Coordinates of C-alpha atoms and ligand atoms in Angstrom, one line a residue:
X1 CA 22.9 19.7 26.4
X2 CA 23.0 21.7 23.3
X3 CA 20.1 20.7 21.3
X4 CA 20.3 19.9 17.3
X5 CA 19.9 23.0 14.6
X6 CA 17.9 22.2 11.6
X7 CA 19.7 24.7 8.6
X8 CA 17.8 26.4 5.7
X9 CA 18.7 24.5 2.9
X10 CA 19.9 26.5 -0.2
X11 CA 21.6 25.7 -3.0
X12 CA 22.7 22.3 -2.6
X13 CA 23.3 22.1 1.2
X14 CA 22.6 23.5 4.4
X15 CA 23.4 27.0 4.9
X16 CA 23.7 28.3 8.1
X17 CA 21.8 32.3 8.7
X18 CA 24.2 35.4 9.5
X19 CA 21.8 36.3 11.9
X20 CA 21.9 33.5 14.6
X21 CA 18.3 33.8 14.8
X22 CA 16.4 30.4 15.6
X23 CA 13.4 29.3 17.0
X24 CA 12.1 25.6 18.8
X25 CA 10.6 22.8 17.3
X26 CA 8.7 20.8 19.8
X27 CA 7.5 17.2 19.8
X28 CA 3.4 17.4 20.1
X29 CA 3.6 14.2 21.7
X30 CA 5.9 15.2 24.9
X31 CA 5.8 19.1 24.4
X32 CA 9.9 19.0 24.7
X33 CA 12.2 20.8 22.5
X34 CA 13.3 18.4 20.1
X35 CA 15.7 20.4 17.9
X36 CA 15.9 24.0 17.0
X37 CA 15.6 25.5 13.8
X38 CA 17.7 28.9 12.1
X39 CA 15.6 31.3 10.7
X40 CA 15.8 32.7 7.2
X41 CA 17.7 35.8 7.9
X42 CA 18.5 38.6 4.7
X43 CA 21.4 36.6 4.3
X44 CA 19.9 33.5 3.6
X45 CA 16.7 34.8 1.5
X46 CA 19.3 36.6 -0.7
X47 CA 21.3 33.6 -1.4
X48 CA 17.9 31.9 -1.9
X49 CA 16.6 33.7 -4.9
X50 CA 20.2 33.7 -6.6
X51 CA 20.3 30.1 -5.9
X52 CA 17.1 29.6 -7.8
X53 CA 18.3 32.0 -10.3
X54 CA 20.8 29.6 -11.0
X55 CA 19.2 26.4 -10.7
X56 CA 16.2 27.7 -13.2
X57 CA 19.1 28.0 -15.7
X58 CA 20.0 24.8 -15.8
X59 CA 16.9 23.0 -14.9
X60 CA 14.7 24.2 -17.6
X61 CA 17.4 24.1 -20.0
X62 CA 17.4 20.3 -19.4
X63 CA 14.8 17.6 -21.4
X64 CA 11.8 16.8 -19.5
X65 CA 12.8 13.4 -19.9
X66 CA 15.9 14.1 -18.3
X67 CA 14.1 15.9 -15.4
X68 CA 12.1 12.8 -15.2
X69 CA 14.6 10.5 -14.5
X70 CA 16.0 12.7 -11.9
X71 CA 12.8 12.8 -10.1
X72 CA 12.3 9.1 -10.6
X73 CA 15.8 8.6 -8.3
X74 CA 14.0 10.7 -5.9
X75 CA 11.1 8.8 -6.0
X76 CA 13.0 5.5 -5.2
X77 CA 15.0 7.1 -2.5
X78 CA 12.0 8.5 -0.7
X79 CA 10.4 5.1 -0.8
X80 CA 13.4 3.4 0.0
X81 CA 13.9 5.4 3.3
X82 CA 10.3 5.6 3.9
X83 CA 10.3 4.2 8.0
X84 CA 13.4 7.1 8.4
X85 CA 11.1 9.7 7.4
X86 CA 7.8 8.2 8.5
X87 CA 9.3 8.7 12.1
X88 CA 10.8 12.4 11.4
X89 CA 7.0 13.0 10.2
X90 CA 6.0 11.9 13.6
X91 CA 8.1 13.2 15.9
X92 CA 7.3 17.0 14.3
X93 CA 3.6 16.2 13.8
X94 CA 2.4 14.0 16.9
X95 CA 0.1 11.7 14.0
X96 CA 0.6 7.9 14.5
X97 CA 3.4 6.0 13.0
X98 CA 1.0 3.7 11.5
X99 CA -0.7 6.1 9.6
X100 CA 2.9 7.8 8.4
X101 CA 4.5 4.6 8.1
X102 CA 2.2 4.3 5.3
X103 CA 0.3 7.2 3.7
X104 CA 2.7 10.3 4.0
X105 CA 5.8 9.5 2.2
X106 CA 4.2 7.3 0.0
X107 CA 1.4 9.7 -1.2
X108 CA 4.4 12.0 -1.5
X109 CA 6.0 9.7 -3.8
X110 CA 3.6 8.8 -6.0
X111 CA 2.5 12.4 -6.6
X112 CA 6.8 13.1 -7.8
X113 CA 6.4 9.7 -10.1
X114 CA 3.1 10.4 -11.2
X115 CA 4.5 13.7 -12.6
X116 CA 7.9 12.8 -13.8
X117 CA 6.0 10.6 -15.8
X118 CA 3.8 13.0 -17.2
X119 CA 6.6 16.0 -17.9
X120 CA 7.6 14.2 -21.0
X121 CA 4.2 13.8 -22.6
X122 CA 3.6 17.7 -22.7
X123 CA 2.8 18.9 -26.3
X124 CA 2.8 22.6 -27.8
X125 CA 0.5 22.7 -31.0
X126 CA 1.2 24.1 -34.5
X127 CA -1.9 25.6 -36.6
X128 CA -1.7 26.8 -40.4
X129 CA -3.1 30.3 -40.7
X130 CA -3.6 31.2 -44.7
X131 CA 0.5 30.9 -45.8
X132 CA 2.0 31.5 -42.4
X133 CA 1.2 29.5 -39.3
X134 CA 2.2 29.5 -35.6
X135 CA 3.3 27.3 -32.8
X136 CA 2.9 27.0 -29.4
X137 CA 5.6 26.1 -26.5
X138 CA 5.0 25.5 -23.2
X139 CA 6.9 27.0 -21.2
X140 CA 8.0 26.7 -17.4
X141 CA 7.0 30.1 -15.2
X142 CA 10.0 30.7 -13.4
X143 CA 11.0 30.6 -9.8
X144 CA 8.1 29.4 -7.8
X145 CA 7.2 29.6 -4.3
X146 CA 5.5 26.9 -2.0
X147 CA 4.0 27.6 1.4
X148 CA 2.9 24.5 3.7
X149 CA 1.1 23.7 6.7
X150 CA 2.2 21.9 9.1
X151 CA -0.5 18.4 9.0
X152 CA 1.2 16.5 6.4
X153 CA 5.0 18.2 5.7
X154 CA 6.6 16.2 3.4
X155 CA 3.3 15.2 1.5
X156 CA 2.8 19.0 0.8
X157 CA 6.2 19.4 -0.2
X158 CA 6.1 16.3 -2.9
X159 CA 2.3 17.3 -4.1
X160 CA 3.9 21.4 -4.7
X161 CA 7.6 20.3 -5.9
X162 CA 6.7 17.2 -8.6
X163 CA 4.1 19.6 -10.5
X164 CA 6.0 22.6 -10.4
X165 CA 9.9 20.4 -10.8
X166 CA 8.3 18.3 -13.8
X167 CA 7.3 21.2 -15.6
X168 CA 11.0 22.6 -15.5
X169 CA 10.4 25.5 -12.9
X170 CA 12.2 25.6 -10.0
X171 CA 10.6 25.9 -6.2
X172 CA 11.7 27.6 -2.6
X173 CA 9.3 25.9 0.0
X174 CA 9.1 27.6 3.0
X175 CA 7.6 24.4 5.5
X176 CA 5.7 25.6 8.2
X177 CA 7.8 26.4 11.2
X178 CA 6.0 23.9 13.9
X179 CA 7.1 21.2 11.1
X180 CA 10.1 22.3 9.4
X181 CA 12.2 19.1 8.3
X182 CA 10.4 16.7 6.1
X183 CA 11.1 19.4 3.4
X184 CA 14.4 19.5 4.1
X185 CA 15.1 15.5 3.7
X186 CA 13.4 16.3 0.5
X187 CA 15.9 18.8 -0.1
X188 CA 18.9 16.3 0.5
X189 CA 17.2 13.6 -1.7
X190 CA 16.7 15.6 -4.6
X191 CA 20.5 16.6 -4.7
X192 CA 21.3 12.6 -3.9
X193 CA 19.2 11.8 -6.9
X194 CA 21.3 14.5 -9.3
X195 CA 19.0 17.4 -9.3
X196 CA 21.4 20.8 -9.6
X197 CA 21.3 23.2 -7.0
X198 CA 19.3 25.5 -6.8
X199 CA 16.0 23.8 -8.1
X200 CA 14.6 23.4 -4.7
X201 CA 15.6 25.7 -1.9
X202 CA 13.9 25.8 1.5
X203 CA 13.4 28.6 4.0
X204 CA 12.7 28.8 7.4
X205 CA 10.6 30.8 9.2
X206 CA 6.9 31.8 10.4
X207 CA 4.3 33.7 8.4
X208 CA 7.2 37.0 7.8
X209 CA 8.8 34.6 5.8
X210 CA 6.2 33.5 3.7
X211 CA 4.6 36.8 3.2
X212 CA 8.9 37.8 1.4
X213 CA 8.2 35.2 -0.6
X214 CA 4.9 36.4 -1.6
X215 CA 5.7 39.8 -2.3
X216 CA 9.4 39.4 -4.0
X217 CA 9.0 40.0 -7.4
X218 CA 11.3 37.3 -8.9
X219 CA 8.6 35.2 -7.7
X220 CA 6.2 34.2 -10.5
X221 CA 3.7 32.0 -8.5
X222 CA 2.5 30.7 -5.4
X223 CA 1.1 27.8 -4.3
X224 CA 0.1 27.7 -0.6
X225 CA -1.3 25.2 1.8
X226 CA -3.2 26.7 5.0
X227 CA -6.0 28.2 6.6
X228 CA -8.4 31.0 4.6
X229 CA -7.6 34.0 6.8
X230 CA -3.8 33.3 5.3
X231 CA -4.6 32.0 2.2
X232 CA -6.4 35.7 1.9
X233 CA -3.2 37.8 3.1
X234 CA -0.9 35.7 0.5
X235 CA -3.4 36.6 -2.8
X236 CA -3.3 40.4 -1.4
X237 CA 0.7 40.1 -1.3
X238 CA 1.1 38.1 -4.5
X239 CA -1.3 40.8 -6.2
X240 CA 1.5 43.5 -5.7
X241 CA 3.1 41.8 -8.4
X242 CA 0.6 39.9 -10.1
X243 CA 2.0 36.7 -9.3
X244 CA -0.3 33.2 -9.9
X245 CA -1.9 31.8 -7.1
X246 CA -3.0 28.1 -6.1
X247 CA -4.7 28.2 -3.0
X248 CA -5.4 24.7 -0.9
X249 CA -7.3 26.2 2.2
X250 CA -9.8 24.8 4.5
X251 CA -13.1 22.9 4.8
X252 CA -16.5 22.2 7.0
X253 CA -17.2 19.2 4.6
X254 CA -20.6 17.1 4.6
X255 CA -21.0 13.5 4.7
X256 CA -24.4 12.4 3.7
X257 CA -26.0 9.0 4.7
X258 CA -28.9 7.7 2.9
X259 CA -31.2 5.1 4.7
X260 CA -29.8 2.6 2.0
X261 CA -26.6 3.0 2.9
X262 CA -24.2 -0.2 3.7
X263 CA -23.7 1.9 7.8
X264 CA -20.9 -0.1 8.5
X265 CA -18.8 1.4 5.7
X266 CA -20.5 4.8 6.4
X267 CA -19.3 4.5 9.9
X268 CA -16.0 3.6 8.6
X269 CA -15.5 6.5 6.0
X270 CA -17.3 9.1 9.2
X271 CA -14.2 7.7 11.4
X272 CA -11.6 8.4 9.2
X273 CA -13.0 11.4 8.0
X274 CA -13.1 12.8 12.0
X275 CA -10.3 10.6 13.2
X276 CA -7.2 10.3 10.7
X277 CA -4.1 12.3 12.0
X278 CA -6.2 12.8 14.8
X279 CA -8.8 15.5 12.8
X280 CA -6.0 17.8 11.3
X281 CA -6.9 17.1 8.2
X282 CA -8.7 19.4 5.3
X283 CA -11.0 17.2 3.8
X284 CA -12.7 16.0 6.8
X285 CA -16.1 15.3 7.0
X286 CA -17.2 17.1 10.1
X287 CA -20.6 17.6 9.4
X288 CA -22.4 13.9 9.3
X289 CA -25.9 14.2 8.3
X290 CA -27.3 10.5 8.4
X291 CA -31.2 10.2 7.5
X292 CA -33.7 10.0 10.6
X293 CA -34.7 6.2 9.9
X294 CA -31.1 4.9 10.4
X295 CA -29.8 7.5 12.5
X296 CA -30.0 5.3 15.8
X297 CA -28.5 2.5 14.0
X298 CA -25.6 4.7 13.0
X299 CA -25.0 6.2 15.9
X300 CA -24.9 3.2 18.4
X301 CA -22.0 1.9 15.6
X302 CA -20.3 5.1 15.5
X303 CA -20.0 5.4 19.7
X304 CA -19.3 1.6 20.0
X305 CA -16.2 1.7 17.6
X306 CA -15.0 5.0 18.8
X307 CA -15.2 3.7 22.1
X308 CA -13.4 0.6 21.6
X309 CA -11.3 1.2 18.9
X310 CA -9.2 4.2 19.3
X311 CA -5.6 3.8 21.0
X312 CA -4.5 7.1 21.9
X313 CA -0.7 7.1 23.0
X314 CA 2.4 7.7 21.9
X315 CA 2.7 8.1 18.6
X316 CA 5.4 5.9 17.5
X317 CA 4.0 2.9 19.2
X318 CA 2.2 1.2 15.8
X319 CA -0.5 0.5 18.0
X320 CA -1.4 3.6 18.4
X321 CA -4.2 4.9 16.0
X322 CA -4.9 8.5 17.6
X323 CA -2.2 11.5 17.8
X324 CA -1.2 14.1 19.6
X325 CA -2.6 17.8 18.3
X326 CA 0.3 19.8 16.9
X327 CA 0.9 22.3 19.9
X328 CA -0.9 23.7 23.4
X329 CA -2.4 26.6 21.4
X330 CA -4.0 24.3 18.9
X331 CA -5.4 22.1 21.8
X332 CA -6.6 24.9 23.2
X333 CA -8.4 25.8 20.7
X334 CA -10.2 22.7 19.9
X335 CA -11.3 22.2 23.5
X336 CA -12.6 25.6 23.0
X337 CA -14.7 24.4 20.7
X338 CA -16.5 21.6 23.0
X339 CA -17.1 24.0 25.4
X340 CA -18.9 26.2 23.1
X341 CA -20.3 22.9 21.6
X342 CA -21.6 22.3 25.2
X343 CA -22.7 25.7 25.9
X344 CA -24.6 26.3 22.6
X345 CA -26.6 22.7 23.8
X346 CA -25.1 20.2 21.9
X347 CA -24.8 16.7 23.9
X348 CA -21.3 14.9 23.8
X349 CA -22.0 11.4 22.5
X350 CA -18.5 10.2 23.3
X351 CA -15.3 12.3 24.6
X352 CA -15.3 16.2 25.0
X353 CA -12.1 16.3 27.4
X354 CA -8.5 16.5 27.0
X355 CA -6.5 13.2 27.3
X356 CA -3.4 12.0 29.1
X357 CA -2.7 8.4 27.9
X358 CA -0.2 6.7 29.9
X359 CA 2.4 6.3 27.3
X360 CA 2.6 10.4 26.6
X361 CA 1.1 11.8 29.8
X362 CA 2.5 15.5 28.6
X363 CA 1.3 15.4 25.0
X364 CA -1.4 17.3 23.6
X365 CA -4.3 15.0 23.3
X366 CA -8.2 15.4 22.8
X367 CA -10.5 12.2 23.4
X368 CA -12.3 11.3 19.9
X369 CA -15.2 13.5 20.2
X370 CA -18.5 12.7 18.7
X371 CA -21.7 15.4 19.4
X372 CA -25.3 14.7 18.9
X373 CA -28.3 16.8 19.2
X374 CA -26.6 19.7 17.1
X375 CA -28.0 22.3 14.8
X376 CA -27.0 24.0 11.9
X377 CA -26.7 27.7 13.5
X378 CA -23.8 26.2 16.0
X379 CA -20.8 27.5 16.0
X380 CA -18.9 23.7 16.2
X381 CA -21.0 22.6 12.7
X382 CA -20.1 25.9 10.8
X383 CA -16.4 26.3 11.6
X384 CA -13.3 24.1 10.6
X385 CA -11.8 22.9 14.0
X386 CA -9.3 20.7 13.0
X387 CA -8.9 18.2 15.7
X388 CA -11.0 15.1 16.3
X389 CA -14.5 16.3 16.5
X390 CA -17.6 15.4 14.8
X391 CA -21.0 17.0 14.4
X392 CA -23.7 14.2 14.1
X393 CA -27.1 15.8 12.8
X394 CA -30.2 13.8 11.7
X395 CA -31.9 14.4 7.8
X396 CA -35.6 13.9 6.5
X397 CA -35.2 15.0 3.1
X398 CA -33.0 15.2 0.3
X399 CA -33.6 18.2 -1.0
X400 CA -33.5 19.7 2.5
X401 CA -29.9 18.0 3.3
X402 CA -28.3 19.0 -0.2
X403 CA -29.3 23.1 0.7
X404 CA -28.5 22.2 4.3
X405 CA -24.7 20.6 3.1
X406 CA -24.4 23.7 0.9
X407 CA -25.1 26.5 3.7
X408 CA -21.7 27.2 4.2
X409 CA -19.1 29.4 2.8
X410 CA -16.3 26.7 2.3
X411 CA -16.3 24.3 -0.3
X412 CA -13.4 21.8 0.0
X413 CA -14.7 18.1 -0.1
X414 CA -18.0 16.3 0.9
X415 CA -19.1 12.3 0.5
X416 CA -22.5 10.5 0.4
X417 CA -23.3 7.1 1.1
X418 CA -26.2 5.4 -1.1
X419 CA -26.6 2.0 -2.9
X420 CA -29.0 3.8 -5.0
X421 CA -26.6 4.9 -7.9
X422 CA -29.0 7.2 -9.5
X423 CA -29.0 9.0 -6.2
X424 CA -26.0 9.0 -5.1
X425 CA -24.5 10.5 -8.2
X426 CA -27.9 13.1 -8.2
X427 CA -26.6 14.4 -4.6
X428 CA -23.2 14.7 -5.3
X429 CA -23.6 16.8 -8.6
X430 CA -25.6 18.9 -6.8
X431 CA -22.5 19.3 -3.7
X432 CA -20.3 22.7 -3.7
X433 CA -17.5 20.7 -3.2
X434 CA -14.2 20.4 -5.4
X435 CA -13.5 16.7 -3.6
X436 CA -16.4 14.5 -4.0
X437 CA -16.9 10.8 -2.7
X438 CA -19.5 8.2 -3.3
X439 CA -19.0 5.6 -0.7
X440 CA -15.8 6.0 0.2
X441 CA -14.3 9.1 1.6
X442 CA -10.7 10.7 1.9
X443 CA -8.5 8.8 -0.7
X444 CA -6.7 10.7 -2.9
X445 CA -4.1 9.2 -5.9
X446 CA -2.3 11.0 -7.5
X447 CA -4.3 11.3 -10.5
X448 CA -7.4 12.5 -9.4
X449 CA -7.1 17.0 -9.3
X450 CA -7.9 17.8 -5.5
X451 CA -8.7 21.7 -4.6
X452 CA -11.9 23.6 -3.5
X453 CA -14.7 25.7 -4.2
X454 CA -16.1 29.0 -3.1
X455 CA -13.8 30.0 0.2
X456 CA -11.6 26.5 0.2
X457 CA -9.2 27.2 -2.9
X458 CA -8.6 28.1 -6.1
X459 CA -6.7 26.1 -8.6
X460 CA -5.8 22.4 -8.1
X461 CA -3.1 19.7 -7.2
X462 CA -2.6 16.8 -9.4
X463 CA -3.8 15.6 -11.7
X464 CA -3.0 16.8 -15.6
X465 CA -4.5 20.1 -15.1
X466 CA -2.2 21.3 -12.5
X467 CA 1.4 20.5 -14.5
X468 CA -0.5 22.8 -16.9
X469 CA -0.9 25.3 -14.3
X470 CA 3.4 25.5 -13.6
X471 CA 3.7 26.2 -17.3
X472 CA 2.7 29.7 -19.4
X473 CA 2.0 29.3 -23.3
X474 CA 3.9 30.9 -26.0
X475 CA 2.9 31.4 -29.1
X476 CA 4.8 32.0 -32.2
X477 CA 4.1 33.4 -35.6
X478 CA 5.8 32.0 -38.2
X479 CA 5.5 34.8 -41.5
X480 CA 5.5 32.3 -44.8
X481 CA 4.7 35.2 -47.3
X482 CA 5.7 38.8 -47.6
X483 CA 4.7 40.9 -45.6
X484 CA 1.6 43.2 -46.4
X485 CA 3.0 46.8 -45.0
X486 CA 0.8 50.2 -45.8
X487 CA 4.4 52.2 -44.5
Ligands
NDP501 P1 -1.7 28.6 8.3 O1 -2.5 29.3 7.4 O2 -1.6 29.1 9.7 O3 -0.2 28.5 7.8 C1 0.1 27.9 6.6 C2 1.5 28.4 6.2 O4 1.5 29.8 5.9 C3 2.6 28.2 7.2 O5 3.8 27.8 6.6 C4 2.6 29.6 7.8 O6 3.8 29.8 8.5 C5 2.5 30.4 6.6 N1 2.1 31.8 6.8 C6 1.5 32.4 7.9 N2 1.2 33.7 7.7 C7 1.6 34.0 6.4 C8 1.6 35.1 5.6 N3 1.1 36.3 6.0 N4 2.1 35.0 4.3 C9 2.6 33.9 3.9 N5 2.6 32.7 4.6 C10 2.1 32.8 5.9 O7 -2.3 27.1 8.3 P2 -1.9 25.9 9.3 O8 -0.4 25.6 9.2 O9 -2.5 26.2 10.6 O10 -2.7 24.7 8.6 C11 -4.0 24.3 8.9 C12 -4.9 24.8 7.8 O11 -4.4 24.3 6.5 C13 -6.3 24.3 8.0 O12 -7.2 25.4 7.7 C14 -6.4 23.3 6.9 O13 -7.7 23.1 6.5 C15 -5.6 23.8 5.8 N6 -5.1 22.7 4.9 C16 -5.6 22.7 3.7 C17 -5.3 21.7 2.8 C18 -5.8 21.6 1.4 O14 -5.3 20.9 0.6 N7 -6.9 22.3 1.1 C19 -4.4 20.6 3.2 C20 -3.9 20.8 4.6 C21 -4.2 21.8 5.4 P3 4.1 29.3 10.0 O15 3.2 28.1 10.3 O16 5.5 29.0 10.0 O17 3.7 30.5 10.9

């Protein structure tokens, strides 16, 4: 049985490549082949950048209000198909429908509205200077390239296209090639919702792909989602050309627990911060550091709710709250890292072994894994594994934690939990972090900039600053009185 072929999708609809060239998408959950995707050949990039060409024509030429409303359709078709693509989102990704079913297309959506409703309120300024003044225009940058990863598809493609649409630019996404169709719905629904072709193309492919769209010079910026090693190779690329970057890489993040924290809720936030889409996310908190006179306490909540809470399974079943990793390499890798958790003497609190759950016996699944009795030097509590594994480590001091949270080169989120406002707020002023929580961890609206420090990022996503960060100022001099020429 021939399987299905996902299309790059250029210029209004899907176009298929000259070359033939496609590769397998496969379901995390079963490891089969669920549809196969065609590669962006020559052909296809070619016809991408004309398309864009095109589209920025018309697209910035249009009002912002007028863009707004566009992207307001979208937003009301994306919500209004949300269980459709909430189960595309799972079938490419292996994370729970209950988690997709509500966070991914609706944090998707609210990031499009939040900035449609924002594109209209953008100002220039005007400033007298003696006789003659000038003005300044904001204008959009060009053709714009977004690169994704492959943990939340079509959140990454709504939090890069609603900036960098609303600010009249246009965008070719490249998704990443284990998850490649949550950007191409998108694709269709901005077209249903009366976008012109050509504002938001997508391309197929692995990292070749994404390192053309780096380097092509019709490309003015690009904002990429992934780990640091690529996130490195893309600013190398995009300097051939001097093209802007916005960089959303990873984390090793810190969750600190006072003694006077509420530990139920710290549990909860240390959980989701471990747990959610089964550990694949950026932000997590990986490194728990809960202070000696409540660690016990902590820790017998933390292994009795892991224990009995997590339903591992398939994926689409909504009682399911644990995922499959995205592919066998990944798994690999994070089992890797519990053996080298074990070997370096760290003791598994709960889990450390791969899972085969009755309802998706050939998926690939890691037991939620919590270790104990862990150090600073070891190799599981400095490096981002990205799967569902947690690094418990006990805290005298605060002083001591806050240089102990900030030993790392990575800089993307970090919590504490505290009743004591004073301190709480103390601690986390004091956190390299870009995302900060006080008793709460992971949420993100849409008007709140997310992006890292040191080795995690540069630039943001949402919030005001970042439509600012799609658009380059002009300024123009306006000459009231003659002008003063020695020639
Ligand atoms: P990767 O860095 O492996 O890939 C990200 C994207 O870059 C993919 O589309 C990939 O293509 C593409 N790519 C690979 N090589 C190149 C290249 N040389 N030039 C241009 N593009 C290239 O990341 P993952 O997909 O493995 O995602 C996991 C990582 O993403 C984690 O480190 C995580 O922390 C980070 N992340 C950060 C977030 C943030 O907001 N800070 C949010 C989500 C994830 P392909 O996959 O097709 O090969």
């Amino acid at each position: 049985m021939s399987l299905p072929k996902l299309l790059n999708f250029i210029h209004g609809e899907l176009l298929e490549n000259k070359s033939g060239q496609s590769f397998d998408v496969i379901n995390p959950a079963t490891n089969e082949v669920i549809y196969q995707t065609e590669i962006a050949d020559d052909f296809i990039k070619k016809q991408a950048i004309e398309s864009a060409k095109q589209g920025f024509a018309t697209w910035s030429a249009m009002s912002a209000v007028e863009r707004s409303r566009i992207l307001l359709k979208a937003v009301a078709l994306l919500r209004e198909r949300n269980d459709d693509l909430a189960k595309i989102e799972v079938l490419d990704t292996g994370k729970p429908i209950q988690e997709a079913d509500c966070v991914d297309i609706e944090t998707g959506a609210d990031v499009i509205e939040y900035f449609a409703g924002l594109a209209p309120t953008q100002l220039g300024s005007q400033q007298t200077v003696g006789n003659d003044f000038f003005y300044t225009r904001k204008e959009p940058l060009g053709i714009c390239a977004g690169i994704g990863a492959w943990n939340y598809p079509l959140q990454i493609a709504c939090w890069k296209s609603g900036p960098a649409l609303a600010a009249g630019n246009v965008l070719i996404f490249k998704p990443s090639e284990e998850t490649p169709r949550g950007a191409v719905e998108l694709a269709k629904i901005f077209i249903e919702a009366g976008m012109p072709a050509g504002v938001f193309n997508v391309v197929h492919g692995a990292g070749e792909v994404g390192q053309w769209l780096t380097t092509h010079s019709d490309i003015e910026k690009v904002s990429f989602t992934g780990e640091v090693g690529t996130g490195q190779k893309v600013m190398q690329s995009a300097a051939s050309n001097l093209k802007e970057v916005t960089m959303e890489l990873g984390g090793k993040s810190p969750l600190i627990v006072f003694d006077d924290a509420e530990i139920t809720e710290a549990v909860s936030a240390a959980m989701l911060g471990n747990f959610y889409t089964q550990g694949e996310v950026c932000t997590n908190c990986t490194r728990v550091y809960v202070q000696r006179s409540v660690y016990d306490e902590f820790i017998e909540e933390l292994k009795n709710r892991t224990e009995n809470n997590i339903v591992m399974g398939d994926p689409l079943d909504p009682n399911v709250n644990l995922g499959a990793l995205i592919s066998k390499k990944h798994l690999a890798l994070v089992l890797n890292y519990i053996e080298l958790g074990k070997q370096q003497g760290a003791t598994v609190l709960t889990g450390g072994y791969q899972a085969t759950p009755e309802s998706a016996p050939n998926g690939n699944f890691v037991a939620p894994t919590i270790f104990v009795d862990c150090n600073d030097d070891m190799t599981i509590v400095k490096e981002e594994i990205f799967g569902p594994v947690m690094c418990v480590l006990p805290f005298d001091d605060e002083d001591d934690v806050i240089k102990r949270a900030n030993n790392t080169e990575l800089g993307l989120a970090a919590g504490v939990f505290s009743q004591n406002i004073k301190r709480a707020h103390r601690v986390i002023h004091q956190l390299n972090a870009g995302i900060c929580w006080i008793n709460s961890y992971g949420n993100s609206p849409a008007e709140m900039p997310v992006g890292g420090y040191k080795r995690s990022g540069i630039g943001r996503e949402n919030g005001v600053e970042t439509l600012n960060s799609y658009t380059q100022t002009k300024s123009i001099y306006v000459g009231m009185s003659q002008i003063e020429s020695p020639f």
